[in-house]
CSV table of C-alpha atoms in Angstrom, one decimal:
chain,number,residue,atom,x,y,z
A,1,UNK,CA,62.1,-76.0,-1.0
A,2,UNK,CA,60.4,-77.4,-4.4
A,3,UNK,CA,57.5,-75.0,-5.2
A,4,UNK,CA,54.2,-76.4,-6.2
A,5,UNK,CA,52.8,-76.1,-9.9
A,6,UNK,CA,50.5,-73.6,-10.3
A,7,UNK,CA,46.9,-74.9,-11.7
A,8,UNK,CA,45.2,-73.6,-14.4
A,9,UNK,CA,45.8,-73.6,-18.3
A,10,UNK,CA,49.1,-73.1,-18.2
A,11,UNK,CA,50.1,-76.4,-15.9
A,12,UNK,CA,48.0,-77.9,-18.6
A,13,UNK,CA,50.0,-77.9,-21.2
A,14,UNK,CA,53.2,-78.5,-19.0
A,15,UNK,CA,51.5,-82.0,-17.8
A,16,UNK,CA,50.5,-82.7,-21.7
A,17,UNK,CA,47.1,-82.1,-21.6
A,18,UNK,CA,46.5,-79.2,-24.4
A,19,UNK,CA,44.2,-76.3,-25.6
A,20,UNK,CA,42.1,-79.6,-27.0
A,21,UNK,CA,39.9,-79.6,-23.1
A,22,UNK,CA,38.7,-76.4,-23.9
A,23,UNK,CA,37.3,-77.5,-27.5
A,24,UNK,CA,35.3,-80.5,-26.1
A,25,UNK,CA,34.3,-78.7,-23.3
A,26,UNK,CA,32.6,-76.0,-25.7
A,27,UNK,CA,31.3,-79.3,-27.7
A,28,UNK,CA,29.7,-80.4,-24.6
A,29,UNK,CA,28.0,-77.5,-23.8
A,30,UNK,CA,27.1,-77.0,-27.5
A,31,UNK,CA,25.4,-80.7,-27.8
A,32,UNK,CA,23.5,-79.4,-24.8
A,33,UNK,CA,22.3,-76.8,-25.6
A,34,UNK,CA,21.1,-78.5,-28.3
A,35,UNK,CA,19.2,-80.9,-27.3
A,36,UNK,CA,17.9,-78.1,-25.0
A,37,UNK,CA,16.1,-76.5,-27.9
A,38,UNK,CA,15.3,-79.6,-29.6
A,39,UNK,CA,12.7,-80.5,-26.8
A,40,UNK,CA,11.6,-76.4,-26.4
A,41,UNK,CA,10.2,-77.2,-29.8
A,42,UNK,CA,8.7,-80.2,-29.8
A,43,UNK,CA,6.5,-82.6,-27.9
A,44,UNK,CA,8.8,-84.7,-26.0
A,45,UNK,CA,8.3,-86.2,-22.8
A,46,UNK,CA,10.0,-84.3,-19.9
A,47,UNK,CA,10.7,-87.6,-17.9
A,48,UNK,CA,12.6,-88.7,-21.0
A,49,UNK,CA,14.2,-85.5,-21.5
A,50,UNK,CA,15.7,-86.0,-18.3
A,51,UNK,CA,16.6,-89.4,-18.8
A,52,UNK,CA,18.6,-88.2,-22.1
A,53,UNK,CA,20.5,-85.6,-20.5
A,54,UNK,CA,21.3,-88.0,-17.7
A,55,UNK,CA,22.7,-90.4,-20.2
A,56,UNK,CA,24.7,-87.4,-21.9
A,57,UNK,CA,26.4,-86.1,-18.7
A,58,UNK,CA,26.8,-90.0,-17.8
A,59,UNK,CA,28.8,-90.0,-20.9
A,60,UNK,CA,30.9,-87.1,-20.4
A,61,UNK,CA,31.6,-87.3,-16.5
A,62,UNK,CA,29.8,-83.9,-16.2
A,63,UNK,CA,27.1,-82.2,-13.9
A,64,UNK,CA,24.6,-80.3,-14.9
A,65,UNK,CA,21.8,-78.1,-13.3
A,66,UNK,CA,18.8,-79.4,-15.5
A,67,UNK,CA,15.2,-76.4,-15.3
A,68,UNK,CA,12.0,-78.6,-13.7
A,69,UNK,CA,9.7,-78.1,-16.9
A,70,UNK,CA,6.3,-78.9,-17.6
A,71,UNK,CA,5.4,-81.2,-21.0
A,72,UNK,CA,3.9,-78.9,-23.7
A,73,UNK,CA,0.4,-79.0,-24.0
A,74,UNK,CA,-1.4,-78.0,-27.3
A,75,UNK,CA,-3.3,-74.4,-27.9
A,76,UNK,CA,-6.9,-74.3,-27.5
A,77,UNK,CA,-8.8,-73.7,-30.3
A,78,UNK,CA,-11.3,-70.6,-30.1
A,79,UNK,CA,-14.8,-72.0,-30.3
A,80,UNK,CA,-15.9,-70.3,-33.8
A,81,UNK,CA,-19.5,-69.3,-33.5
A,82,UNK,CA,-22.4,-70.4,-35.6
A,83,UNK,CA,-23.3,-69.1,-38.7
A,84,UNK,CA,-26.7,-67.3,-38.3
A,85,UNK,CA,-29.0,-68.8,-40.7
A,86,UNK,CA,-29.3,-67.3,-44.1
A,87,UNK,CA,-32.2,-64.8,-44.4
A,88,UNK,CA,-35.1,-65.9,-46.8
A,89,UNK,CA,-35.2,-65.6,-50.6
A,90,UNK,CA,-36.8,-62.3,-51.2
A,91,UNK,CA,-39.2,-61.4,-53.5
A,92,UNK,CA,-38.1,-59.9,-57.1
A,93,UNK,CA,-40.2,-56.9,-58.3
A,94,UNK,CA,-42.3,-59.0,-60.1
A,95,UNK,CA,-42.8,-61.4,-57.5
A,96,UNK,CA,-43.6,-58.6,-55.7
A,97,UNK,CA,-46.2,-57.1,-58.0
A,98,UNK,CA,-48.0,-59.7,-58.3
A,99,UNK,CA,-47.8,-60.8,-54.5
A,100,UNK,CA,-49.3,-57.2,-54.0
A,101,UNK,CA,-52.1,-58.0,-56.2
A,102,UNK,CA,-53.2,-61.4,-55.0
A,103,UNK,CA,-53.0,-60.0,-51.4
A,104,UNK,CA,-55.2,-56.6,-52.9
A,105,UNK,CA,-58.0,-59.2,-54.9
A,106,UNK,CA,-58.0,-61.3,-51.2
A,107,UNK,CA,-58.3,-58.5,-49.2
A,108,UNK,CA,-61.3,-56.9,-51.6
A,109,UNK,CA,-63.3,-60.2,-51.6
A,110,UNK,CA,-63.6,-59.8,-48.1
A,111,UNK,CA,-64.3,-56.6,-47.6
A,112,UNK,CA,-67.2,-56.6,-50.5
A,113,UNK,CA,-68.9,-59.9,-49.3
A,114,UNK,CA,-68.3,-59.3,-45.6
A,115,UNK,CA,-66.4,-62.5,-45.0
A,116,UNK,CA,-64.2,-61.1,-42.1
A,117,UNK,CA,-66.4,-63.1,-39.6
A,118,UNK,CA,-65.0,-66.0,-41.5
A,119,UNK,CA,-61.9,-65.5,-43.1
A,120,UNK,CA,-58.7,-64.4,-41.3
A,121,UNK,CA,-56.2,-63.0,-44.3
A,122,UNK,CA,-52.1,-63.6,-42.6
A,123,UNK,CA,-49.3,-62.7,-44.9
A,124,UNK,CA,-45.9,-64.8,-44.8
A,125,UNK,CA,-42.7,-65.3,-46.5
A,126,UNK,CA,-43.5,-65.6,-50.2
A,127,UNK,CA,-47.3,-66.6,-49.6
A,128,UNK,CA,-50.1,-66.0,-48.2
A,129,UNK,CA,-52.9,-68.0,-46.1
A,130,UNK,CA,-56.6,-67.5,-46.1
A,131,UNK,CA,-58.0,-68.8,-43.0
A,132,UNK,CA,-61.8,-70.3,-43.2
A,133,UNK,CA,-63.2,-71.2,-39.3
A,134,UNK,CA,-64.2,-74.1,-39.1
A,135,UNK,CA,-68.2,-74.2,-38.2
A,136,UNK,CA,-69.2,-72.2,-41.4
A,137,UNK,CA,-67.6,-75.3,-43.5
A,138,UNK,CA,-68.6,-78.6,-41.5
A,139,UNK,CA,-70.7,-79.5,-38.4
A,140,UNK,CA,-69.1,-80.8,-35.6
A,141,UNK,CA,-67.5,-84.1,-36.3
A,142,UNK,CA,-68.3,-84.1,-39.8
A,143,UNK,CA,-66.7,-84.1,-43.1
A,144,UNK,CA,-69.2,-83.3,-46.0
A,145,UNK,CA,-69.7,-79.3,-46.2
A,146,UNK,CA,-72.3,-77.3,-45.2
A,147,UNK,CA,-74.6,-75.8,-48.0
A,148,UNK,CA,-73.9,-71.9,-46.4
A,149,UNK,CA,-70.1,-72.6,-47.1
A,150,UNK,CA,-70.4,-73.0,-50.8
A,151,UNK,CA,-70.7,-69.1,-51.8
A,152,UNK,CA,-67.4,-68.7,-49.5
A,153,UNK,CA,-65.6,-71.3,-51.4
A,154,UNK,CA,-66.8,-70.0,-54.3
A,155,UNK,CA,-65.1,-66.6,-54.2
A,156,UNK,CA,-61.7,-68.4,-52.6
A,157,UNK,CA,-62.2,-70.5,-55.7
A,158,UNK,CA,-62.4,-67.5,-57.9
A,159,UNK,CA,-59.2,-65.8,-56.3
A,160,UNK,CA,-57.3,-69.4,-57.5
A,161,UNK,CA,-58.4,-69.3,-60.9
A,162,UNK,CA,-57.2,-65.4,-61.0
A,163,UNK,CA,-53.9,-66.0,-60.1
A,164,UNK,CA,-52.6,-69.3,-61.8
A,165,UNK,CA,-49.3,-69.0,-61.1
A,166,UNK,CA,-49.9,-69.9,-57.4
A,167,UNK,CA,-49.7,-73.2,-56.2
A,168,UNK,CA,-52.3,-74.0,-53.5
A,169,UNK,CA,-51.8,-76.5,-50.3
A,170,UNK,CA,-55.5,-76.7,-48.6
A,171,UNK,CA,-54.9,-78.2,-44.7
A,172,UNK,CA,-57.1,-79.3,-42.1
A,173,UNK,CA,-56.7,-79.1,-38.8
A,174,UNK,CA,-59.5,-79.5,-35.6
A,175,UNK,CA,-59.4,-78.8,-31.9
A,176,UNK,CA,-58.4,-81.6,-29.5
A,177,UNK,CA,-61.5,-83.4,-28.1
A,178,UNK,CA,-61.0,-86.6,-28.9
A,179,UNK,CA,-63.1,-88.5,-32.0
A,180,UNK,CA,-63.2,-92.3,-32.4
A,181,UNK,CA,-65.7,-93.3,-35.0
A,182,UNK,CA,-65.4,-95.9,-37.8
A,183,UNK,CA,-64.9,-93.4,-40.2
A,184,UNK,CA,-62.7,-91.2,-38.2
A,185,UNK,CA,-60.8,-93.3,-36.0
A,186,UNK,CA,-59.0,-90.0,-34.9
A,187,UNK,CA,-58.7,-86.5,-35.9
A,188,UNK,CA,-55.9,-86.6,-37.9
A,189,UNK,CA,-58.1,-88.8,-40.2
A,190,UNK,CA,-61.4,-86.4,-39.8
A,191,UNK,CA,-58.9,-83.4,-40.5
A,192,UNK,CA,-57.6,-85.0,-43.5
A,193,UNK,CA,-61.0,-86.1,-44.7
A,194,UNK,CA,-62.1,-82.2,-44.6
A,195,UNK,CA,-59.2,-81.3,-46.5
A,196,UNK,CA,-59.7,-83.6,-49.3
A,197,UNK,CA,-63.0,-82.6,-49.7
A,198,UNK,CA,-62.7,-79.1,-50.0
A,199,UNK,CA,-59.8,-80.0,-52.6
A,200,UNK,CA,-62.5,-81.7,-54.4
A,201,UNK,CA,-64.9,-78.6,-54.2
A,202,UNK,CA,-62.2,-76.7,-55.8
A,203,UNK,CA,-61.7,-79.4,-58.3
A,204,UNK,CA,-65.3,-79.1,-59.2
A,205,UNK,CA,-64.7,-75.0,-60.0
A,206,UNK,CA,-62.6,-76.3,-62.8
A,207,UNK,CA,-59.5,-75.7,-61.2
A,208,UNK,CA,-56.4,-77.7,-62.3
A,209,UNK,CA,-56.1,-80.7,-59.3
A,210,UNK,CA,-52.5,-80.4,-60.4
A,211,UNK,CA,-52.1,-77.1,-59.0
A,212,UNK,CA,-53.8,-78.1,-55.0
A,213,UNK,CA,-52.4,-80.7,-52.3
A,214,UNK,CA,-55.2,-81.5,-49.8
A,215,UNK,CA,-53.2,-82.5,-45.6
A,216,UNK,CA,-54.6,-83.0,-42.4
A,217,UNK,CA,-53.1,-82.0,-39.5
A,218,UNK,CA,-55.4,-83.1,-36.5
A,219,UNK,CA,-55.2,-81.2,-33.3
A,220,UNK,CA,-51.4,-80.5,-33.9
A,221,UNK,CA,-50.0,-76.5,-34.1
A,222,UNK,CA,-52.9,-75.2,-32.6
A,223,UNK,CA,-53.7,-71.4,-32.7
A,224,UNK,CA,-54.5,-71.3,-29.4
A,225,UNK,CA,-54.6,-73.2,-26.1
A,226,UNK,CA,-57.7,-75.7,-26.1
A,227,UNK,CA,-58.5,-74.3,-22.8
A,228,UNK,CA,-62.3,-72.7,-23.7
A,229,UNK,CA,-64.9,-73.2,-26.3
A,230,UNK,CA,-63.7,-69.9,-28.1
A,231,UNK,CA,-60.1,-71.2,-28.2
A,232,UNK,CA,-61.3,-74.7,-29.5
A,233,UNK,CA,-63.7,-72.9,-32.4
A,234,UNK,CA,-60.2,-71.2,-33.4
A,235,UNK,CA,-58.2,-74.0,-34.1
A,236,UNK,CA,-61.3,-76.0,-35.7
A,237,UNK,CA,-60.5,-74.4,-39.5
A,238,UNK,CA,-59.1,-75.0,-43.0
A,239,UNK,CA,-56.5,-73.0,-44.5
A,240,UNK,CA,-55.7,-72.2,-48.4
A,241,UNK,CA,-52.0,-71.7,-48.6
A,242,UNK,CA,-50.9,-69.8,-51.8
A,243,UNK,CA,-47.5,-70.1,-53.0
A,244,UNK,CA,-45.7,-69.1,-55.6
A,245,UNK,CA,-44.7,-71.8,-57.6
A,246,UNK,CA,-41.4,-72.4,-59.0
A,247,UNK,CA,-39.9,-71.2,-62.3
């Protein structure tokens, strides 16, 4: 009886086939794998992966058990915080000394003519703000000063001419009961009226105009809720801001 021919390698060569199988089967598997690695890395489209791997083993007659995978997805960016904002400019030692001496000459005026009824003295970044209430300067709904105010401006007026190198923004503000006049149609205008003429009172001390701006702010930033006559006389008032001015 004829005996079969055993399979494997060595039936290969005896039918013709040669060691050249093995090659292009490692070739296969090579190609691949890397094609495998070329999608690992990049952003291609897993549908079309499979559809190129299907077209490969199409080619070759072969089956292949192809990994469900998911399409890449960028990395979130961490969320970089805010910057805080910077801190303010601080004062250099001369700044500072002579800062400490307006603020000293301010502070003395009060004190000697007994203005702290009348004058509120509030120290801020780089300048400072003397604070007149409003009733010792103007009657109510008015803009031309009273007589009693002029020693008061007079000493504020002294404290500018002592320190020229400050610059000096003089506002107006008023409570917020309404005003409708033809002169004052509203009180932003009777707020900047009162400004502009104490700017003029200064002028009048012989103080450079050049150095003073004169603004109005009406009823707006308030000092205190306009909820009682007390509150409303608090936010009736002019201020003198003095700032250093630039170099």
């Amino acid at each position: 009886m004829k005996k079969d021919k055993k399979a494997g390698p060595e039936s290969w060569e005896d039918e013709g086939i040669g060691e050249w199988i093995v090659t292009y089967a490692d070739m296969v598997t090579l190609l691949l794998t890397f094609f495998i690695m070329l999608f690992s890395i990049s952003a291609l489209d897993a549908a079309k992966f499979k559809e190129i791997v299907a077209s490969i083993q199409k080619g070759l007659g072969q089956q292949t058990v192809i990994v469900e995978v998911q399409s890449a997805t960028a990395p979130q960016k961490t969320p970089i915080a805010p910057k805080p904002p910077p801190p303010p400019p601080r004062r250099t030692l001369a700044q500072e000394d002579l800062y400490g001496k307006l603020l000293k000459d301010v502070q003395t005026m009060v004190r000697k003519k007994r203005l702290g009824e009348y004058i509120v003295i509030q120290e801020e970044t780089n300048r400072l703000v003397i604070r007149v209430v409003g009733h010792v300067l103007f009657d109510s709904g008015q803009a031309e000063l009273n007589p009693q105010s002029y020693p008061i401006l007079d000493d504020i007026a002294q404290i500018i001419q002592d320190h020229p190198k400050y610059r000096v923004n003089i506002k107006g503000y008023t409570d917020d009961r309404p005003i409708s006049t033809v002169q004052f149609p509203s009180n932003w205008e009777l707020s900047a009226v009162r400004a502009t003429t104490v700017l003029r009172y200064m002028v009048s001390k012989s103080i450079d105009p050049g150095r003073m701006t004169g603004t109005g702010y009406g009823d707006l930033m308030p000092l205190a809720p306009n909820d009682s006559p007390e509150n409303r006389a608090k936010n009736r008032r002019v201020e003198f801001v003095l700032e250093k001015e630039e170099n």
